[in-house]
CSV table of C-alpha atoms and ligand atoms in Angstrom, one decimal:
chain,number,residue,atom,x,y,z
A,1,UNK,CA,-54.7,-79.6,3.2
A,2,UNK,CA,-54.4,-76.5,1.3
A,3,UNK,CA,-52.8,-73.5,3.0
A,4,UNK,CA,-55.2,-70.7,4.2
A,5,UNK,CA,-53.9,-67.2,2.9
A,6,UNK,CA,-55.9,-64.1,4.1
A,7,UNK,CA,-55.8,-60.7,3.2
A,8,UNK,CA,-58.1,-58.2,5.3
A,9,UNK,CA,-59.7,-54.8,4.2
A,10,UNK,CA,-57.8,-52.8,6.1
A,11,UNK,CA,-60.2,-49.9,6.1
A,12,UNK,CA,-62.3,-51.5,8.1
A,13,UNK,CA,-59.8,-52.7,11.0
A,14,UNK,CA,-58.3,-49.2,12.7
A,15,UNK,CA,-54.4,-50.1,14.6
A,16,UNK,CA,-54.1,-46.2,16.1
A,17,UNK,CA,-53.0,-44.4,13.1
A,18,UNK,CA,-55.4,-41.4,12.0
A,19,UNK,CA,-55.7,-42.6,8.4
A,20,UNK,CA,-58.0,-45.2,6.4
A,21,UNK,CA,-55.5,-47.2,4.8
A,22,UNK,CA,-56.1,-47.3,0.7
A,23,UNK,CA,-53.9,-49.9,0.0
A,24,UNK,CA,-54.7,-53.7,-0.4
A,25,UNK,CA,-51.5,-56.5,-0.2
A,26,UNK,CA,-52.9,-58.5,-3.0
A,27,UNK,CA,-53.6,-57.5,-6.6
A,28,UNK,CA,-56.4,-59.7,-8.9
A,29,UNK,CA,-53.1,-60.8,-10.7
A,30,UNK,CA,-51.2,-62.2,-7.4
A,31,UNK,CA,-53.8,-63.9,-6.6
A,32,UNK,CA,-53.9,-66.1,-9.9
A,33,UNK,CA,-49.8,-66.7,-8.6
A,34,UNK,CA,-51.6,-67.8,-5.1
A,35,UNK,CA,-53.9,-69.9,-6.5
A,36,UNK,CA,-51.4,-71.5,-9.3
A,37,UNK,CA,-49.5,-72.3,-6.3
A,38,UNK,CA,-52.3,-74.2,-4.3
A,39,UNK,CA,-52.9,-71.4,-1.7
A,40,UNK,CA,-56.5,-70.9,-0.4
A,41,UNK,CA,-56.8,-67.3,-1.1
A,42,UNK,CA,-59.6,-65.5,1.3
A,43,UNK,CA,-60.2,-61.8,0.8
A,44,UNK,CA,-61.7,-59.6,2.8
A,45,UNK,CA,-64.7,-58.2,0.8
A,46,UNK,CA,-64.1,-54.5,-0.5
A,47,UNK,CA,-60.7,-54.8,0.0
A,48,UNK,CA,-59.0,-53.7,-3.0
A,49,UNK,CA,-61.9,-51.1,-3.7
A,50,UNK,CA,-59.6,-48.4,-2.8
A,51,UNK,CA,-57.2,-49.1,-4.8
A,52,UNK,CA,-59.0,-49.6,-7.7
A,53,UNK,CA,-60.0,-53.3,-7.5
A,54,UNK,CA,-63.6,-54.9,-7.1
A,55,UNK,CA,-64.3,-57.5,-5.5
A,56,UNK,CA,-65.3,-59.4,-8.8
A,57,UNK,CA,-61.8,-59.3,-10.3
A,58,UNK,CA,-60.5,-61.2,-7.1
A,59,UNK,CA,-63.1,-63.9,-7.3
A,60,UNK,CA,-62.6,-64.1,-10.8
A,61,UNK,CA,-58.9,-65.0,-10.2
A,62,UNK,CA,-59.9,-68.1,-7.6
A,63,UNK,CA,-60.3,-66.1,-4.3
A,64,UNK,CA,-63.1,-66.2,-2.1
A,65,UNK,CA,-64.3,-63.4,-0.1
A,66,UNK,CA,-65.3,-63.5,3.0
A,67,UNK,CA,-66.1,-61.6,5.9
A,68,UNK,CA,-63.5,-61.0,8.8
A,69,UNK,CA,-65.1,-63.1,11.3
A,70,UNK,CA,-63.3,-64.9,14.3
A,71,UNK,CA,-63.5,-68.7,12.6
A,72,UNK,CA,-61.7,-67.4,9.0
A,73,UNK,CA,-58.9,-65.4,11.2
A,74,UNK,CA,-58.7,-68.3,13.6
A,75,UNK,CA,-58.3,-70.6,10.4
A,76,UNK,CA,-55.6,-68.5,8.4
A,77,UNK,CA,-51.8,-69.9,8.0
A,78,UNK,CA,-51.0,-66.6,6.6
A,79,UNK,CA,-52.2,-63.1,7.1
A,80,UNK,CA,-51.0,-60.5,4.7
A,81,UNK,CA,-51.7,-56.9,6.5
A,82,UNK,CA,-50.1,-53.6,4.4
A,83,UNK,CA,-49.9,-51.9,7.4
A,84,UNK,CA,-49.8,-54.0,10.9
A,85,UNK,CA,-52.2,-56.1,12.4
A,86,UNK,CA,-55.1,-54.2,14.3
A,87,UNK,CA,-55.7,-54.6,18.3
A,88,UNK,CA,-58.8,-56.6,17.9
A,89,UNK,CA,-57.6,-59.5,15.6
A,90,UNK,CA,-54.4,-60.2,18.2
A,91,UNK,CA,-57.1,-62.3,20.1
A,92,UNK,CA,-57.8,-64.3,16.7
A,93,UNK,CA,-54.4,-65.6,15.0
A,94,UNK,CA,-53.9,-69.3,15.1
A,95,UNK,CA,-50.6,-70.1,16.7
A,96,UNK,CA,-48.0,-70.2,14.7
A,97,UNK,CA,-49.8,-68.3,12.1
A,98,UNK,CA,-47.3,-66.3,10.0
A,99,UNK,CA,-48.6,-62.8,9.9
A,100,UNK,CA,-46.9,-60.2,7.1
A,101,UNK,CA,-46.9,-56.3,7.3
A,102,UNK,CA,-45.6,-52.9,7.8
A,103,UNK,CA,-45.4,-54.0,11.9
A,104,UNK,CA,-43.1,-50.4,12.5
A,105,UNK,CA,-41.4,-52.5,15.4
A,106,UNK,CA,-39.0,-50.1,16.6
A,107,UNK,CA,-41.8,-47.9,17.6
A,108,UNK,CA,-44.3,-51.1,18.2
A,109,UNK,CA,-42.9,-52.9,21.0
A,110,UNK,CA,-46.1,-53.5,22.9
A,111,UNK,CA,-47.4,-55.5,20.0
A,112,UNK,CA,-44.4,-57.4,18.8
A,113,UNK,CA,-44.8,-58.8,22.4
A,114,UNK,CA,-48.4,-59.4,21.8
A,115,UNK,CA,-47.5,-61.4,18.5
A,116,UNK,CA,-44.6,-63.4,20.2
A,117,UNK,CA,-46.4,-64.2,23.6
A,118,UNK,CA,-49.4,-65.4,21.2
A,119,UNK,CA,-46.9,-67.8,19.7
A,120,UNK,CA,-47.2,-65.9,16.1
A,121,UNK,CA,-44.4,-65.8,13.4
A,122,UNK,CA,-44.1,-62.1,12.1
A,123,UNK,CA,-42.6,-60.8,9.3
A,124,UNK,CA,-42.0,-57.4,9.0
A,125,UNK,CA,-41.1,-56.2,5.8
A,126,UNK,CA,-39.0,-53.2,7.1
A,127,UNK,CA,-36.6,-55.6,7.9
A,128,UNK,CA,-35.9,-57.0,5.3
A,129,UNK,CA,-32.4,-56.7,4.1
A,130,UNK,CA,-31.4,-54.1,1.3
A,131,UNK,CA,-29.4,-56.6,-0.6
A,132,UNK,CA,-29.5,-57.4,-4.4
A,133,UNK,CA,-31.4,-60.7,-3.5
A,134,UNK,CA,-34.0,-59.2,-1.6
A,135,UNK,CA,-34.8,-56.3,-3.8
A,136,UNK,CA,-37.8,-58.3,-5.1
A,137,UNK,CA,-39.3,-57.9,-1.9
A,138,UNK,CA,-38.0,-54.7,-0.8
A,139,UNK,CA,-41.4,-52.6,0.6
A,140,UNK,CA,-39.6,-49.9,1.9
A,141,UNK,CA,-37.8,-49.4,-1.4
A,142,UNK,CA,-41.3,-49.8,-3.7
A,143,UNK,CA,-43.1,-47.5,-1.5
A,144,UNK,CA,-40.4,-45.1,-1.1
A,145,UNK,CA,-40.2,-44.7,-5.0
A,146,UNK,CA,-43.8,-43.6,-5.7
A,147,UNK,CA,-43.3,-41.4,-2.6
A,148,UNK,CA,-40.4,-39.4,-4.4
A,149,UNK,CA,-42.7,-39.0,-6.9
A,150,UNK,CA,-45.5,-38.2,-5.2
A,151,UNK,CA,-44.3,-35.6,-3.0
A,152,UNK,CA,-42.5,-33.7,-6.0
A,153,UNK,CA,-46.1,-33.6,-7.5
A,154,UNK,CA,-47.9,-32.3,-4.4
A,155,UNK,CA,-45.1,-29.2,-4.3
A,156,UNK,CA,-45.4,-28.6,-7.8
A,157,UNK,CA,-48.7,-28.5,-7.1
A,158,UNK,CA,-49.0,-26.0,-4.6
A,159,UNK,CA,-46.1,-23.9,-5.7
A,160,UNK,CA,-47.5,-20.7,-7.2
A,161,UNK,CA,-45.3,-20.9,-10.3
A,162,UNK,CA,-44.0,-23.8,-12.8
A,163,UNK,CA,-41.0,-25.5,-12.8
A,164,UNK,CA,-39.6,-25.4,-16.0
A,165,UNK,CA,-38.1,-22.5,-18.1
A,166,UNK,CA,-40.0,-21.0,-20.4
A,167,UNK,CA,-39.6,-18.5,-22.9
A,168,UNK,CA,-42.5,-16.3,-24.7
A,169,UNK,CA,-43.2,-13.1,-26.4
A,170,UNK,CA,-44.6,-11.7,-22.5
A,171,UNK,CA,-41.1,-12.4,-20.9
A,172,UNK,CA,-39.1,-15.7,-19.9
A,173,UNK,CA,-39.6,-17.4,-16.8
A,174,UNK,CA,-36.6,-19.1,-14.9
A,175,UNK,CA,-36.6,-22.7,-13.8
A,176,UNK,CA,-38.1,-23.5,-10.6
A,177,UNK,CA,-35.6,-24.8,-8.1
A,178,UNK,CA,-35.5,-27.9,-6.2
A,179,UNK,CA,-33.5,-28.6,-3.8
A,180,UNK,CA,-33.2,-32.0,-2.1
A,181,UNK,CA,-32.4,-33.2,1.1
A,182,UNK,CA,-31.9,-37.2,1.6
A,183,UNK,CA,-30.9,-38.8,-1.4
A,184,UNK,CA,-32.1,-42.4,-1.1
A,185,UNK,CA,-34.7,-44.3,-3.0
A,186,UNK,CA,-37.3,-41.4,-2.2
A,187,UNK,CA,-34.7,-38.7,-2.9
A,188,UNK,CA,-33.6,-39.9,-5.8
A,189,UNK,CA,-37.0,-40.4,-7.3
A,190,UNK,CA,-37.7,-36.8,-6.3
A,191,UNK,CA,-34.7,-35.9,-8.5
A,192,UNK,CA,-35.8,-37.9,-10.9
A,193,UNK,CA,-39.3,-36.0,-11.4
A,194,UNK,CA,-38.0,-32.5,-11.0
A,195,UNK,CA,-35.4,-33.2,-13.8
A,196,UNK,CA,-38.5,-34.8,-15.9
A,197,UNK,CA,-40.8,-31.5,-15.3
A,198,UNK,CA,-38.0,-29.0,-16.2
A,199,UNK,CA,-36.6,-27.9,-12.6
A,200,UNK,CA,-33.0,-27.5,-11.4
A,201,UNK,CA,-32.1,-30.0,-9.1
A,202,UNK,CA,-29.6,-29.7,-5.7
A,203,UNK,CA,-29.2,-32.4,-3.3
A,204,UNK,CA,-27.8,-33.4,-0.3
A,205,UNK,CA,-26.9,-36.3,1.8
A,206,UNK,CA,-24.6,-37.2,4.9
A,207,UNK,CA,-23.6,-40.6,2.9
A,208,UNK,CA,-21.4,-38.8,0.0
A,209,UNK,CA,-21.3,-41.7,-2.1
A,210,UNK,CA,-24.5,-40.8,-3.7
A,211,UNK,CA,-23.3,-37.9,-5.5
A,212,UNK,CA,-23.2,-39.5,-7.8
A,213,UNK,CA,-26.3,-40.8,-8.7
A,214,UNK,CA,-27.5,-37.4,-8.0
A,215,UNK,CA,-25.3,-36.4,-10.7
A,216,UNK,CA,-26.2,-39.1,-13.0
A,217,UNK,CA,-29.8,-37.9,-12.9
A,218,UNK,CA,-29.1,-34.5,-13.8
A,219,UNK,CA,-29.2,-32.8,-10.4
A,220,UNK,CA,-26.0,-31.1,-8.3
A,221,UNK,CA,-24.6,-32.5,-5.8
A,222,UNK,CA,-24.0,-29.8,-2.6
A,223,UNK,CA,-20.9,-30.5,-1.2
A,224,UNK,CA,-20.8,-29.7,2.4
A,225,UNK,CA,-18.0,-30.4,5.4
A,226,UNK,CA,-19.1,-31.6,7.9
A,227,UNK,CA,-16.8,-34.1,9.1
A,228,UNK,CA,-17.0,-38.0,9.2
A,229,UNK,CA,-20.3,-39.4,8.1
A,230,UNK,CA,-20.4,-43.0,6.4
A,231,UNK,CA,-23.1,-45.5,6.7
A,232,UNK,CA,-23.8,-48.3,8.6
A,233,UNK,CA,-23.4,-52.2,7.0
A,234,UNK,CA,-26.2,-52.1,5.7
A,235,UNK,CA,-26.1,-48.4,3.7
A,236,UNK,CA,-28.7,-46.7,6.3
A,237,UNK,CA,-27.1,-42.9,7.5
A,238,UNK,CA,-25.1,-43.0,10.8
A,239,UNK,CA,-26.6,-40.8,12.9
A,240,UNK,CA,-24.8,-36.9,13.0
A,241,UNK,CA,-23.3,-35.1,16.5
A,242,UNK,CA,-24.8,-32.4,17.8
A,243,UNK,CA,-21.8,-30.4,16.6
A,244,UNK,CA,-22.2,-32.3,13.1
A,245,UNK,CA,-26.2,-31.3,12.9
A,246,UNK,CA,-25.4,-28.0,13.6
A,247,UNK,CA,-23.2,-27.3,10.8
A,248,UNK,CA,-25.0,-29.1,8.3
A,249,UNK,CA,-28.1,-26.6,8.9
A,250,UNK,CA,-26.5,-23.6,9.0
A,251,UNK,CA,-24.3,-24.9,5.7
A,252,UNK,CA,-27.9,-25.2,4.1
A,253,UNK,CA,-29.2,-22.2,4.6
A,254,UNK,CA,-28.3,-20.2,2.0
A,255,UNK,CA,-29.5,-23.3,-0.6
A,256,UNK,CA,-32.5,-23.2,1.1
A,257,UNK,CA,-33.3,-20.1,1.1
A,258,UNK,CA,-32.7,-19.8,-2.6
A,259,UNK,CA,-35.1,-22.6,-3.1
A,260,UNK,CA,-38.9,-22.4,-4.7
A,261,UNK,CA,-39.1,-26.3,-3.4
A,262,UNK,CA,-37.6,-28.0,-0.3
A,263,UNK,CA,-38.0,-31.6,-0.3
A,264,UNK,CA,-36.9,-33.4,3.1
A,265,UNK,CA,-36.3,-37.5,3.5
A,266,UNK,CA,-34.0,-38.0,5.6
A,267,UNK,CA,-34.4,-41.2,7.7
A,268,UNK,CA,-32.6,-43.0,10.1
A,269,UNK,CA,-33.2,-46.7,10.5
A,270,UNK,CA,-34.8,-47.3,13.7
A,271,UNK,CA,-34.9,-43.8,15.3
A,272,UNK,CA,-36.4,-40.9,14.8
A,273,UNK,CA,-35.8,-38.9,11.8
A,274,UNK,CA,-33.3,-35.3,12.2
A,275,UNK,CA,-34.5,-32.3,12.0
A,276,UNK,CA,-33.2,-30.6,9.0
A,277,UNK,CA,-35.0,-27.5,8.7
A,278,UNK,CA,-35.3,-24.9,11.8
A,279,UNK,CA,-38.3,-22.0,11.5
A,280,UNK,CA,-36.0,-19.4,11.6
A,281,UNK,CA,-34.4,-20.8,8.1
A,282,UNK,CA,-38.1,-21.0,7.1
A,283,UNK,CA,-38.1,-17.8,7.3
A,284,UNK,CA,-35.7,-17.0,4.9
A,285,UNK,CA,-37.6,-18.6,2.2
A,286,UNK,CA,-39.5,-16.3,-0.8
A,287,UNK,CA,-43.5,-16.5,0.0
A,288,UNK,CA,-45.6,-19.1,-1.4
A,289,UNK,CA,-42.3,-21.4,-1.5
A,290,UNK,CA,-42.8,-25.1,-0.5
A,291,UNK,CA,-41.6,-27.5,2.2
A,292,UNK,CA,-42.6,-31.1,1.6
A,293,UNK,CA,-41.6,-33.1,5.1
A,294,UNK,CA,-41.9,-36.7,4.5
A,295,UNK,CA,-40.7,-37.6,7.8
A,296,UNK,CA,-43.7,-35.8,9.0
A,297,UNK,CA,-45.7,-38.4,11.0
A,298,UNK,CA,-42.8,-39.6,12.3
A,299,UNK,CA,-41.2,-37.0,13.9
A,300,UNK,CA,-40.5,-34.7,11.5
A,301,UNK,CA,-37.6,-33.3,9.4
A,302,UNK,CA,-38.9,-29.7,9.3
A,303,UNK,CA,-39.8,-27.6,12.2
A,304,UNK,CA,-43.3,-26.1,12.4
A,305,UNK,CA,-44.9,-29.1,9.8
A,306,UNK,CA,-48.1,-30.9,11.4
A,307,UNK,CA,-48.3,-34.7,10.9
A,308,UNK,CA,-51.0,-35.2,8.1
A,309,UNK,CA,-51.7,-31.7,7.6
A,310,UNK,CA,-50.2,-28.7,4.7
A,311,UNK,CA,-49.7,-25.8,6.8
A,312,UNK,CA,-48.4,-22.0,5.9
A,313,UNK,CA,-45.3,-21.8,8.7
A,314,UNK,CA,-43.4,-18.5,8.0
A,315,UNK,CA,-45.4,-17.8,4.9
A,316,UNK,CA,-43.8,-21.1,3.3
A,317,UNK,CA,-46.2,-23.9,2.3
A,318,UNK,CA,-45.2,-26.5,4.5
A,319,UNK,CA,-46.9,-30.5,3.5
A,320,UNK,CA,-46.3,-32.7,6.2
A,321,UNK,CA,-49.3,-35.0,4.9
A,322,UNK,CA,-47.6,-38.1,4.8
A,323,UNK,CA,-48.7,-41.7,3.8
A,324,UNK,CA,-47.0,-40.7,0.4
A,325,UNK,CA,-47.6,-43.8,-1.3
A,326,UNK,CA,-51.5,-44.2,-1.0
A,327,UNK,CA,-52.4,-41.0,-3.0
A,328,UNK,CA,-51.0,-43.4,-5.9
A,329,UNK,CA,-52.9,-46.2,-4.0
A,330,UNK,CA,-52.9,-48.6,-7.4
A,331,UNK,CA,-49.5,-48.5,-8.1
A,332,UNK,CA,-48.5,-48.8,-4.4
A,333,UNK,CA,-50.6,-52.0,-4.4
A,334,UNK,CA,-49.4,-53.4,-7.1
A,335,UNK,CA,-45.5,-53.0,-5.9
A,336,UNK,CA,-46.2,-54.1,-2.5
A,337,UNK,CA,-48.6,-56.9,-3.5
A,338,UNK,CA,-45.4,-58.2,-5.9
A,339,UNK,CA,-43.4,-57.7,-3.0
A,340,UNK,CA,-45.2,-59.9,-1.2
A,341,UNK,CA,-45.9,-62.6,-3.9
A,342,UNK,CA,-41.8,-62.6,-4.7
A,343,UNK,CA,-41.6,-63.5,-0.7
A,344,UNK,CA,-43.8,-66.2,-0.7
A,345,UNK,CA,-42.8,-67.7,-3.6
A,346,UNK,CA,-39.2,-67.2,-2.7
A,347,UNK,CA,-39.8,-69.5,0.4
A,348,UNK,CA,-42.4,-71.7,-0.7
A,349,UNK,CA,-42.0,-75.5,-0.6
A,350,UNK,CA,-43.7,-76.7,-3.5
A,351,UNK,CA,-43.6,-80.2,-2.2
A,352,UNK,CA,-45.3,-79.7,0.8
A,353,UNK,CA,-47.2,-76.9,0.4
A,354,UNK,CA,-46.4,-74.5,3.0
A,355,UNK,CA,-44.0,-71.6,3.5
A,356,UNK,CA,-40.3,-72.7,4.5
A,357,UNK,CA,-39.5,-70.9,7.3
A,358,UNK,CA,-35.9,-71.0,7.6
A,359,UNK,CA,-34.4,-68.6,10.0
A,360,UNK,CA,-31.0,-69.9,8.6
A,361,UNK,CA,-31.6,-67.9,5.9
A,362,UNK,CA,-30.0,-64.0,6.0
A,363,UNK,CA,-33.5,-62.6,4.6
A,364,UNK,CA,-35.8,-65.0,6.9
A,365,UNK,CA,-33.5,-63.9,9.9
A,366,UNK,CA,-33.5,-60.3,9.8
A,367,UNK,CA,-37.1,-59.8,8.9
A,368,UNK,CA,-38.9,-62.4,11.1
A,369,UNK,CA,-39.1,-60.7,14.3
A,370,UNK,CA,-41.3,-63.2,16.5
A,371,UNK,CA,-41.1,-67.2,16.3
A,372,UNK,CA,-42.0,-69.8,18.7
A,373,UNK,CA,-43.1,-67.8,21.0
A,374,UNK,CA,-40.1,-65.0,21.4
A,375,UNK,CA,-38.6,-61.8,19.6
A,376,UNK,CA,-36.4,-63.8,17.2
A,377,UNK,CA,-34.5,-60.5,15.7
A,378,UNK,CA,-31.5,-59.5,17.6
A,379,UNK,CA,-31.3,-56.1,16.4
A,380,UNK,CA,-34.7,-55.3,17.9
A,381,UNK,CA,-34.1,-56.9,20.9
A,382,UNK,CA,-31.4,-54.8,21.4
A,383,UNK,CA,-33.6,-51.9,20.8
A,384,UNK,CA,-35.7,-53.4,23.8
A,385,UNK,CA,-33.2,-53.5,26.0
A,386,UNK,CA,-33.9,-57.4,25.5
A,387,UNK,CA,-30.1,-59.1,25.2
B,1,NAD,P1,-33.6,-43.9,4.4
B,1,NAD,O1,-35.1,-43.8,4.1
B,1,NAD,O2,-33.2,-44.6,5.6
B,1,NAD,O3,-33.0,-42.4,4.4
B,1,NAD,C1,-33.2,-41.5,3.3
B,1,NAD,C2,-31.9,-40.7,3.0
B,1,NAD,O4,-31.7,-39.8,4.0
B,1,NAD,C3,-30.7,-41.6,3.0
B,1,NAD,O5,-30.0,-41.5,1.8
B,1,NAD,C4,-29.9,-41.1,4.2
B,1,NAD,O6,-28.5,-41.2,3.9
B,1,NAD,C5,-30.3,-39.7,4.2
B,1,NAD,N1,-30.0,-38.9,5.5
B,1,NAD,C6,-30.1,-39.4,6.8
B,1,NAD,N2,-29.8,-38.4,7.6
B,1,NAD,C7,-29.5,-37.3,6.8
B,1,NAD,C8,-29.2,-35.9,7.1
B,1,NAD,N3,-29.0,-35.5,8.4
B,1,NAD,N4,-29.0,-35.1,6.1
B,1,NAD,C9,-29.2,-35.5,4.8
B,1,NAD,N5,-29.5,-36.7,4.5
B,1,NAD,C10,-29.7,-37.6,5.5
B,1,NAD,O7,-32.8,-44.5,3.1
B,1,NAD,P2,-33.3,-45.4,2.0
B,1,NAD,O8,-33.8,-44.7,0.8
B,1,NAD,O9,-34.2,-46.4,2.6
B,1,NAD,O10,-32.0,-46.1,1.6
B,1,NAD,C11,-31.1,-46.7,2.6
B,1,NAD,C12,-30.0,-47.4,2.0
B,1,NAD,O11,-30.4,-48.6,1.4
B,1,NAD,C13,-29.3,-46.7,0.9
B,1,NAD,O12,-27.9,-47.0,1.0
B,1,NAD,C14,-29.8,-47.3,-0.4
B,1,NAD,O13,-29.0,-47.1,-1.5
B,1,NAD,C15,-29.8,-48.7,0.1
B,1,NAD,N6,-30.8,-49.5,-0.7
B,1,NAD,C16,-30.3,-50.6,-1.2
B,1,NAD,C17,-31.1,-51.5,-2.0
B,1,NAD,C18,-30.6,-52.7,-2.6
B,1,NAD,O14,-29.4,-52.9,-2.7
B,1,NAD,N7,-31.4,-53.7,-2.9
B,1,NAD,C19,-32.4,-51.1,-2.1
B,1,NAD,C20,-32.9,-50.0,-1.6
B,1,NAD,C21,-32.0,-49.1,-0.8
C-alpha cells in the first residue's frame, strides 16, 4: 500500500499565532521526488498559492488535492505542517502517524502531550541537530539565512538615508553603519548583506569564536570583556549572569549609539531570548535610526519593540515584525520544502516503502519528540520537569 503524505494549507488552519502563515512544506519540484519515491502525495488545495505556487503545478507533478476533511487526515502516514499542527486536526491523526513541523516545544507543552497521548510520532525540526550530517535538513538554519537577509532589507528600508558611501559634485555621504548583535546563521547573513549594499559592519557575540567569520565577511568584530562565555555541545550561547548582562549592555552603548542600524538575534536555545537593548540606550540613538528585533515575538531582544508591529520608541524606528522568512515566502518554501524532502529521503526504506524510524539514530533521537505514546526527547522532558 502506498504511503499517504499530506501537506495542509496552513492559511486555512489557525494554531494561536496572530499570522496567516505564507509558507507551504512542499514545492511542485519535491513533490516529483515524493512521487518518484512511491509516496501518495495529497495537497491541500491553494496551498502553495502564497508562496507563489498554483495548485496546477502540484497536480502536474503527481499530487492530488484534496480538501482537509476528517477521512484524508484520518488516512495520512505523514503530515508535513511548516508551522505546528492546529488544535482542530489533534482529534484527526491516525495513530502512529508521523507528523513534521515547526512544533516550538519548549514553549508547546500542552500539545506535545496532546500528540504523545494520541499515540503520534512528532518530529520537530528545531531539534534537529546542528551537525555537518544534518545540515540538509537544518530548518532553523534555512530560515534563519533569508531572515538575516530580510531584516537588513526592512532597516535599509526604513532608514532615512543609504548605506553605502557616495561621493558627488553636491557633497559625499558617509557609509551607513550597521552594527550587529548575534552572530549566527541570521547574523552572519545580516553581515553579509550590509557588506553587499556598501555599509560598515560591527558585530558582536558572547561565543567569540565567531570573530572570525565576522571578519572573513568584511565586518569588525567588537571585542568586549565580559568574563567566561562559551557554548554549549552543541554551539547554542550559554546563557550570561546577571553581572555578565549587565556589562555587556553598558559595553555596547557607545557602538550603539553610533549606529544608523541595530540589528538584534540573539537566541538562546530553549529559553527566552536576552534583552540586549534597554530604552534608555534607545535613547541615545540619532532620529530616524533603526532597531530590527528579531527575537520580537518571542520575547524580545530590544526593549520598547511590539511583537509583529514597527514602532517609533525614543524617536528610533524600532521593527519587531517578525516571521522574517515569509516576506521571502518562495524562497523560504523552497529551503524548508528541501529540508524536508532530504529528511524523508534520508530515512526512507526503499524496500518497504515507509519511513525508518530509528530512534537509534543521533538525528531521529533528538528531533522525534513523541513516540509510542510518550515524550521520547530527554532534553524536553527535562524542560517538563518530566525525568
Ligand atoms: P541562535 O539563533 O541560537 O542565536 C543567534 C546568535 O546569538 C548566536 O550566535 C548566539 O551565540 C548569539 N547570542 C546569544 N546570546 C547573546 C548575547 N547575550 N549577546 C550577543 N549574542 C548572543 O544561533 P544559530 O544561528 O541557530 O546558531 C547556533 C549554533 O549552531 C552556532 O554555533 C552555529 O554556528 C551552529 N550551527 C551549526 C550548523 C552545522 O554545523 N550544520 C548549522 C547551523 C548552525
Amino acid at each position: 500500500m502506498l504511503l499517504n503524505l499530506l501537506v495542509l494549507n496552513e492559511a486555512n488552519h489557525a494554531n494561536n499565532d496572530n499570522f496567516v502563515e505564507k509558507r507551504c512544506a512542499v514545492t511542485p519540484a519535491t513533490v516529483m521526488r515524493f512521487s518518484r519515491m512511491g509516496l501518495n502525495v495529497q495537497i491541500e488545495k491553494g496551498a502553495g498559492v502564497l508562496s507563489g505556487y498554483s495548485d496546477q503545478e502540484y497536480a502536474d507533478q503527481g499530487a492530488t488535492l484534496v480538501e482537509a476533511s476528517n477521512s484524508v487526515m484520518s488516512d495520512a502516514d505523514i503530515v508535513f505542517y511548516v508551522n505546528r499542527p492546529a488544535p482542530e486536526h489533534l482529534e484527526q491523526f491516525k495513530k502512529e502517524a508521523l507528523v513534521v513541523g515547526h512544533i516550538d516545544p519548549f514553549f508547546q507543552q500542552e500539545l506535545v502531550e496532546t500528540l504523545a497521548h494520541k499515540g503520534v510520532s512528532t518530529l520537530s525540526v528545531e531539534m534537529i541537530p546542528r551537525s555537518s550530517r544534518a545540515q540538509k535538513m537544518d530548518a532553523l538554519s534555512s530560515q534563519a539565512s533569508l531572515a538575516g537577509y530580510v531584516m537588513l532589507m526592512q532597516a535599509a528600508n526604513k532608514l532615512p538615508s543609504i548605506l553605502p558611501m557616495m561621493m558627488t559634485p553636491s557633497g559625499t555621504i558617509k557609509p551607513a553603519k550597521v552594527f550587529v548583535i548575534g552572530a549566527g546563521v541570521a547574523g552572519l547573513q545580516a553581515i553579509a548583506t550590509a557588506k553587499r549594499l556598501g555599509a560598515n559592519v560591527l558585530a558582536y557575540d558572547t561565543r567569540e569564536v565567531v570573530a572570525e567569520q565576522v571578519e572573513s565577511l568584511g565586518g569588525k568584530f567588537l571585542k568586549i570583556d565580559i568574563g567566561e562565555t562559551g557554548q554549549t555541545k552543541d554551539g547554542y550561547a550559554k546563557e550570561l549572569t546577571e553581572e555578565q548582562k549587565i556589562k555587556q549592555q553598558e559595553a555596547q552603548q557607545d557602538a550603539i549609539a553610533d549606529s544608523d542600524i541595530v540589528i538584534t538575534t540573539a537566541q538562546l536555545f530553549g529559553r527566552k531570548p536576552p534583552v540586549l537593548i534597554s530604552k534608555e540606550t534607545l535613547s541615545k540613538m540619532r532620529p530616524g535610526s533603526v532597531v530590527v528585533d528579531m527575537a520580537a515575538l518571542s520575547g524580545g531582544n530590544v526593549e520598547g519593540s511590539i511583537p509583529g508591529q514597527t514602532a517609533i520608541v525614543e524617536g528610533v524606528t524600532v521593527v519587531g515584525d517578525g516571521n522574517w522568512s515569509q516576506q521571502v515566502a518562495r524562497d523560504a518554501t523552497d529551503m524548508y520544502a528541501n529540508n524536508l524532502l532530504n529528511l524523508i529521503d534520508e530515512f526512507f526504506d526503499a524496500e518497504n516503502k515507509c519511513f525508518a524510524l530509528n530512534l537509534e539514530d543521533e538525528i531521529l533521537a533528538q528531533s522525534v519528540i513523541t513516540h509510542q505514546g510518550q515524550i521520547s526527547n530527554e532534553m524536553l522532558k527535562k524542560a517538563y520537569g518530566k525525568e
